C-alpha cells in the first residue's frame, strides 16, 4: 500500500491555491458525460452531491433513511466554527488552524487543517445565502458563541439545532438538482460492497431495504460520505443506523483504515439508566459556557446536591485548569469525569455521573436569559430524566460521540483505491487525535461544498471515461458473497432452535467490552484481553444469532445483523491500533504513558504518524503502514489548558 | 428517578406489505421500566417476539432524539402520543398507567402509502421540496454573510418555521390529510428572510401545486396539525402560506 499524501508545494497559506491551479479541469461540456455515485446524505454527502450536480456531473445519491434530510448530521446541536473574526476578538485563519491542530494533539496534517480553516468562511457565506436562519444580534448581524478548546467566540449556530438547519440547507440544494434531473435519489438503500475494476472504483452493490433486492450501480467515481463508526460501542450519541459497513467493505477492497482507535468520548451526555437503553443523548457542550461541573469532595456522599454546601463541593475542572476551566477540550473533560467517578465521588444512582450546575449563573443573570440560550436542551433533559435543570443540577457522564479515525485519504480526499473519495466523518483527515466542538460540521461542509468538487475534476480529467455496464465479473463475485452471507444470517429463521440470541445481544456484549478496555483509558493488558475476546464474541454471533424473516422483504433484523457483523470484524482492528499506539494523545489515553500530573503524554519521537491498516485476508493480521506527519508551521508542544 | 415498572398491553398494527390488509395484534408486556422511551419499549417487544419465533414489528426510527423525523405512529388515537410537542422517540413510559392498553398504528393518509407494519412512504414530502423548497444559489457565489442583515425577530420567526422535522404527524392528524403545515412552514421560512425574496412567488405556487398533485387534502382549519406537531409549529404559518399563495396567484406575471 502506497501512502502518498499529495500535499501541494508552496507555503502553507498557498498550498490550496497551488493545488487548484495545477489541477486538471474537466471542461463544462464534458462534465455531463460523467456519472458519480455519492453514498451518504449527511452534511458531507449532501453538500457534495448538490455541488457536483451544479457543476454538471450526473449524480446518484444513496442513503439508508427514507429521505436524505434525515441523515445523522441532523442531530448536531451546538454549532459550526469559522474564522470570520466578526467578534473582533483576535480570531484568524491561522488561529483556527492552530487551535484545531493543537486540539487534535498534533496528530493531523498541517496542510489539510489549514485548508479547512481557509474555506470555513466560505461555508458560512454559502449557508447564509441558502436562507439558513442562523442566530442574529439585534442589529441583524450574525451571532457567535464559544466552544471548548478555544478562547475566541467563533461558533455560528441556529438555536440548538445547527446540524438540522445546515443539513436542510444542503438537502434543499440537493432537491433543487433533483428537479433539474442532475441528481437521482436512491433512499432506503444500504451499500453492501464497492466494485473495483482494473484497480479503480467503478460501482457499488446495495440492498434495497424495502424489497430486499440487491442492486448494481456503475459510475466513473464513487464518493463515500457514510459517517462515523461510534456505534461499534453499541451505546453512543450516534443515530441508530450509523455504521462502519460501507467503510469496512471498502477497507476489504483495498482502502487503508487510518487511526481507528481515535474515538471521541463526549463529556456531557445523559448517563446510562438501564440495560434496555438503546442510545445515549448528548447535552450540547455549549452548556459548559455557563454550567459548572462539580462532584462532592467526600466519597460516596449521598446527600441531594442542594444540601451539599460550597465547601464540600469540588469544582474539579476550575480547580485543575484555571485558564480554561469548564471549557477544557472534550478529552480532558471526559477523562477527569471518569477519574472522579473512579475515586468513588460520582453521583446519582449508579455513581457514574457528575453534576453540571446552573444555579450560580441563574442567580447572576436570572432564569430567562439562560432559558433563551438553553431552553430546548433543558426541555429535552427534563423529558428524558423527569428532572428540571433550572432547579436541580444536570447529571452528566461521558459517552462515545465521534470518530476521528476513518478511511485514509490524501490531500485530494481520495482513498488508497483510485476513484474512491471519502468525505466527512468517514475519513480521518482533519481532527487528529481529538476533535474540537463545532468542527465536524465545518469539515463535512468543507469537504462537500469546497474541496471535492475541485479534486474530483482533477481525477476525472486524468482517469477519463470507462465502461459503465454492470455485467462485469466483479459484480457477480461480490453479489454471490453477499447472498451467501445473507443466507447464513437467516439460517435459524423459523427453526425453533433453543439457545439462540438476538443481534442486539451480541452488539451489547461487544459494546461493553470495548467501553471497558478500549474506552476512555486503555492499557496493554486490557487491550490484549479485548483482542482475545472479540473473536469469541464473533464466533458466538456467527453461530447463534437468530435473524427472523427472509431476505426478500423489509427486514430490519437482517439490516442490523449485517452492521453488527461488520462491527465485530472492525473492532479487532480498532483494538489493534490502540495497542500499537503506545503513547497517549488526544482521546487516546494509554495508562502507561502519562505525565506526573496524570495528563496524556505524547511520544513524538515514535508516534508522530498516522497509523494506516491494510487488509490482507480474513485469516491474516492486517498490516500497519505509517504516514509520517511533518510540522513546519507549528511546534508540537505538550498541550496545556491550565 | 426511582425505577418503577408497569405492565401494559400493546395493541399494535401488523401489515406484512403494502398490498396486504393489516390487522391489530395484542401483546402483553410485564415489567416495563417507566424510564424507558416508547421506542425502547418497542425494542423490548421485538426482542421477545424474535426469541419466541415471531417476527418483530417494523418501525422507522434513527436519531431517537426528536430531530430526524423518522419515527412516528398514532398512539391511542394521537399522532406521536399523548405528550405535547414530543416525538414518539422522546415519549417516555412514565406517561402510561399500569394495566393500560396502548393502541399503536401507523400514520395514515392517501399521500403516505403503507409499507410494512408502522412504516409508511413519505416521499411525497420530498417531491414538494423538489418543487421549490430552496433558494437557488450555486455553491461559491455567495457574498460575505454579514452583508445580508436579518433582524433578530425575523430570524427567530424564520427559525420557528424552519424547525419542522418533516415527520408527517400534521398530515396524519388532519381529517383531510392536508400538508398545509409542512408546506406553510417551508414557505414561511423563506418568506420571512431576504434570501427568499427573488423566488418568493414562484416558490409558493410551485409548492402548493406539488402538494395537490401528491394527493394531500385541503385545509379545513381544524387545527389538529398544530396540536400534534412535535416542534410546536404554529398554524400562523398556514395563514402566511395562504397570503403568499394569493399574492403570487394574483400578481404573478
Ligand atoms: C448528538 C450529536 C451532536 C453533534 N453536534 C455537533 C455540533 O454541534 N457541531 C459539530 O461540528 N459536530 C457535531 N456533531 C458531529 C457531527 O454531527 C457529525 O460528525 C457529522 O454530522 C457527520 O456528517 P457526515 O456527513 O460525515 O455523516 P452522517 O451525517 O453520519 O451521514 C451519513 C450518511 O451516510 C448514509 N450511510 C451510512 N452508511 C451507509 C450504508 N452502508 N449504505 C448507504 N448509506 C449509508 C446515511 O444514510 C447518511 O445519509 C454532533 C454529533 C452528534 C451525534
Ligand atoms: S427517531 Fe428521530 S425523531 Fe424520532
Short mmCIF file of C-alpha atoms in Angstrom, two decimals, chain A residues 342-530:
data_model
loop_
_atom_site.label_atom_id
_atom_site.label_comp_id
_atom_site.label_asym_id
_atom_site.label_seq_id
_atom_site.Cartn_x
_atom_site.Cartn_y
_atom_site.Cartn_z
CA UNK A 342 -13.42 6.03 39.75
CA UNK A 343 -12.40 7.65 43.03
CA UNK A 344 -15.91 6.99 44.32
CA UNK A 345 -17.05 10.61 44.13
CA UNK A 346 -19.53 10.14 41.29
CA UNK A 347 -23.18 10.97 41.89
CA UNK A 348 -26.60 9.56 41.03
CA UNK A 349 -27.91 6.02 41.40
CA UNK A 350 -25.00 4.38 39.63
CA UNK A 351 -22.22 6.66 40.84
CA UNK A 352 -21.34 7.18 37.20
CA UNK A 353 -22.28 10.83 36.83
CA UNK A 354 -21.08 14.32 37.73
CA UNK A 355 -23.09 17.49 38.22
CA UNK A 356 -23.40 20.28 35.66
CA UNK A 357 -24.83 23.09 37.70
CA UNK A 358 -26.58 26.28 36.52
CA UNK A 359 -27.56 27.72 39.91
CA UNK A 360 -24.85 30.34 40.01
CA UNK A 361 -25.46 31.71 36.54
CA UNK A 362 -29.23 31.74 37.13
CA UNK A 363 -28.60 33.71 40.32
CA UNK A 364 -26.33 36.10 38.44
CA UNK A 365 -28.26 36.63 35.18
CA UNK A 366 -31.76 35.44 36.01
CA UNK A 367 -33.56 32.42 34.59
CA UNK A 368 -34.86 34.00 31.42
CA UNK A 369 -31.60 34.60 29.53
CA UNK A 370 -30.48 31.10 30.43
CA UNK A 371 -33.68 29.59 29.10
CA UNK A 372 -33.30 31.61 25.94
CA UNK A 373 -29.90 30.06 25.35
CA UNK A 374 -30.53 26.55 26.57
CA UNK A 375 -34.29 26.19 26.86
CA UNK A 376 -34.57 23.41 24.33
CA UNK A 377 -31.75 21.46 25.96
CA UNK A 378 -33.26 21.85 29.42
CA UNK A 379 -36.55 20.70 27.98
CA UNK A 380 -35.00 17.65 26.33
CA UNK A 381 -33.17 16.79 29.55
CA UNK A 382 -36.34 17.03 31.56
CA UNK A 383 -38.26 14.90 29.06
CA UNK A 384 -35.75 12.10 29.38
CA UNK A 385 -34.95 12.27 33.09
CA UNK A 386 -38.03 13.94 34.61
CA UNK A 387 -35.77 16.40 36.41
CA UNK A 388 -35.64 20.16 35.76
CA UNK A 389 -32.09 21.54 35.31
CA UNK A 390 -33.13 25.02 36.33
CA UNK A 391 -33.87 23.65 39.83
CA UNK A 392 -31.52 20.73 40.17
CA UNK A 393 -28.11 20.32 38.55
CA UNK A 394 -27.96 18.09 35.49
CA UNK A 395 -26.29 14.76 35.90
CA UNK A 396 -23.92 14.04 33.05
CA UNK A 397 -21.40 11.42 32.08
CA UNK A 398 -19.14 10.88 29.06
CA UNK A 399 -20.36 8.89 26.08
CA UNK A 400 -18.98 7.79 22.73
CA UNK A 401 -19.71 10.55 20.29
CA UNK A 402 -17.47 10.93 17.25
CA UNK A 403 -14.77 9.02 15.43
CA UNK A 404 -11.69 10.90 14.32
CA UNK A 405 -10.38 7.73 12.72
CA UNK A 406 -11.69 6.67 9.33
CA UNK A 407 -10.63 5.74 5.85
CA UNK A 408 -7.26 7.20 4.91
CA UNK A 409 -7.41 9.90 2.25
CA UNK A 410 -4.80 12.05 0.58
CA UNK A 411 -5.00 15.84 0.32
CA UNK A 412 -7.49 15.38 -2.55
CA UNK A 413 -9.73 13.28 -0.27
CA UNK A 414 -9.05 10.19 -2.35
CA UNK A 415 -8.58 6.87 -0.56
CA UNK A 416 -5.97 4.28 -1.47
CA UNK A 417 -8.49 2.96 -4.02
CA UNK A 418 -8.20 5.24 -7.07
CA UNK A 419 -11.54 6.82 -7.83
CA UNK A 420 -12.94 6.31 -4.36
CA UNK A 421 -13.20 9.53 -2.34
CA UNK A 422 -14.13 9.71 1.32
CA UNK A 423 -15.69 12.75 2.99
CA UNK A 424 -16.91 13.90 6.38
CA UNK A 425 -16.70 11.81 9.50
CA UNK A 426 -16.00 8.73 7.39
CA UNK A 427 -12.47 9.93 6.59
CA UNK A 428 -9.68 10.52 9.10
CA UNK A 429 -8.39 13.75 7.77
CA UNK A 430 -8.58 16.84 9.93
CA UNK A 431 -9.10 16.27 13.62
CA UNK A 432 -6.03 14.27 14.62
CA UNK A 433 -6.50 12.53 17.93
CA UNK A 434 -9.30 14.75 19.21
CA UNK A 435 -11.89 16.94 17.54
CA UNK A 436 -12.85 20.35 18.83
CA UNK A 437 -16.55 21.19 19.20
CA UNK A 438 -18.30 22.65 16.15
CA UNK A 439 -15.58 21.43 13.80
CA UNK A 440 -17.27 18.34 12.36
CA UNK A 441 -19.99 20.34 10.65
CA UNK A 442 -17.31 22.65 9.31
CA UNK A 443 -15.28 19.74 7.96
CA UNK A 444 -18.23 17.92 6.41
CA UNK A 445 -19.34 21.01 4.52
CA UNK A 446 -15.79 21.99 3.58
CA UNK A 447 -15.25 18.56 2.05
CA UNK A 448 -18.53 18.56 0.16
CA UNK A 449 -19.02 22.16 -0.93
CA UNK A 450 -15.49 23.36 -1.45
CA UNK A 451 -12.89 20.61 -1.73
CA UNK A 452 -14.20 17.54 -3.50
CA UNK A 453 -15.76 19.50 -6.38
CA UNK A 454 -12.23 20.66 -7.28
CA UNK A 455 -10.32 17.45 -6.69
CA UNK A 456 -12.93 15.29 -8.40
CA UNK A 457 -12.38 17.17 -11.66
CA UNK A 458 -8.66 16.60 -11.43
CA UNK A 459 -9.22 12.85 -11.04
CA UNK A 460 -11.77 12.50 -13.83
CA UNK A 461 -9.74 14.61 -16.23
CA UNK A 462 -6.90 12.14 -15.84
CA UNK A 463 -8.71 8.83 -15.38
CA UNK A 464 -11.16 9.51 -18.20
CA UNK A 465 -14.30 7.64 -19.08
CA UNK A 466 -14.84 3.91 -18.65
CA UNK A 467 -17.40 1.27 -19.46
CA UNK A 468 -20.47 1.64 -17.21
CA UNK A 469 -22.09 -1.73 -17.71
CA UNK A 470 -22.79 -3.69 -14.53
CA UNK A 471 -22.30 -7.08 -16.14
CA UNK A 472 -18.63 -7.37 -15.19
CA UNK A 473 -17.39 -10.35 -13.24
CA UNK A 474 -16.53 -8.38 -10.04
CA UNK A 475 -20.23 -7.56 -9.65
CA UNK A 476 -21.14 -11.25 -9.85
CA UNK A 477 -18.45 -12.26 -7.37
CA UNK A 478 -19.46 -9.57 -4.87
CA UNK A 479 -23.14 -10.34 -5.22
CA UNK A 480 -22.62 -14.04 -4.65
CA UNK A 481 -20.67 -13.34 -1.48
CA UNK A 482 -23.42 -11.04 -0.17
CA UNK A 483 -26.08 -13.64 -0.93
CA UNK A 484 -24.05 -16.30 0.85
CA UNK A 485 -23.72 -14.12 3.92
CA UNK A 486 -27.43 -13.28 3.96
CA UNK A 487 -28.28 -16.95 3.74
CA UNK A 488 -26.04 -17.69 6.65
CA UNK A 489 -27.61 -14.95 8.80
CA UNK A 490 -31.08 -16.29 8.07
CA UNK A 491 -30.39 -19.95 8.58
CA UNK A 492 -32.03 -20.14 12.02
CA UNK A 493 -35.14 -18.25 10.92
CA UNK A 494 -38.19 -20.31 11.81
CA UNK A 495 -36.03 -23.20 13.09
CA UNK A 496 -37.35 -23.01 16.65
CA UNK A 497 -33.87 -23.90 17.90
CA UNK A 498 -33.22 -23.15 21.56
CA UNK A 499 -30.34 -21.07 22.90
CA UNK A 500 -30.29 -18.52 20.12
CA UNK A 501 -29.81 -14.80 20.76
CA UNK A 502 -30.85 -11.61 19.01
CA UNK A 503 -28.43 -9.42 17.09
CA UNK A 504 -28.60 -6.74 19.78
CA UNK A 505 -27.49 -9.19 22.42
CA UNK A 506 -24.10 -9.58 20.75
CA UNK A 507 -23.89 -5.93 19.89
CA UNK A 508 -24.33 -5.05 23.58
CA UNK A 509 -21.70 -7.55 24.56
CA UNK A 510 -19.20 -6.13 22.11
CA UNK A 511 -20.02 -2.58 23.19
CA UNK A 512 -19.48 -3.32 26.88
CA UNK A 513 -16.14 -4.96 26.16
CA UNK A 514 -14.90 -2.04 24.10
CA UNK A 515 -16.12 0.53 26.62
CA UNK A 516 -14.23 -1.23 29.40
CA UNK A 517 -10.99 -1.92 27.58
CA UNK A 518 -10.81 0.44 24.62
CA UNK A 519 -12.72 3.41 26.05
CA UNK A 520 -11.56 6.46 27.98
CA UNK A 521 -8.40 4.82 29.36
CA UNK A 522 -6.53 1.96 27.77
CA UNK A 523 -3.65 -0.27 28.77
CA UNK A 524 -1.74 -3.11 27.20
CA UNK A 525 -3.20 -5.83 29.36
CA UNK A 526 -6.80 -4.73 28.83
CA UNK A 527 -6.36 -4.30 25.11
CA UNK A 528 -4.81 -7.72 24.76
CA UNK A 529 -7.72 -9.15 26.69
CA UNK A 530 -10.19 -7.41 24.38
#
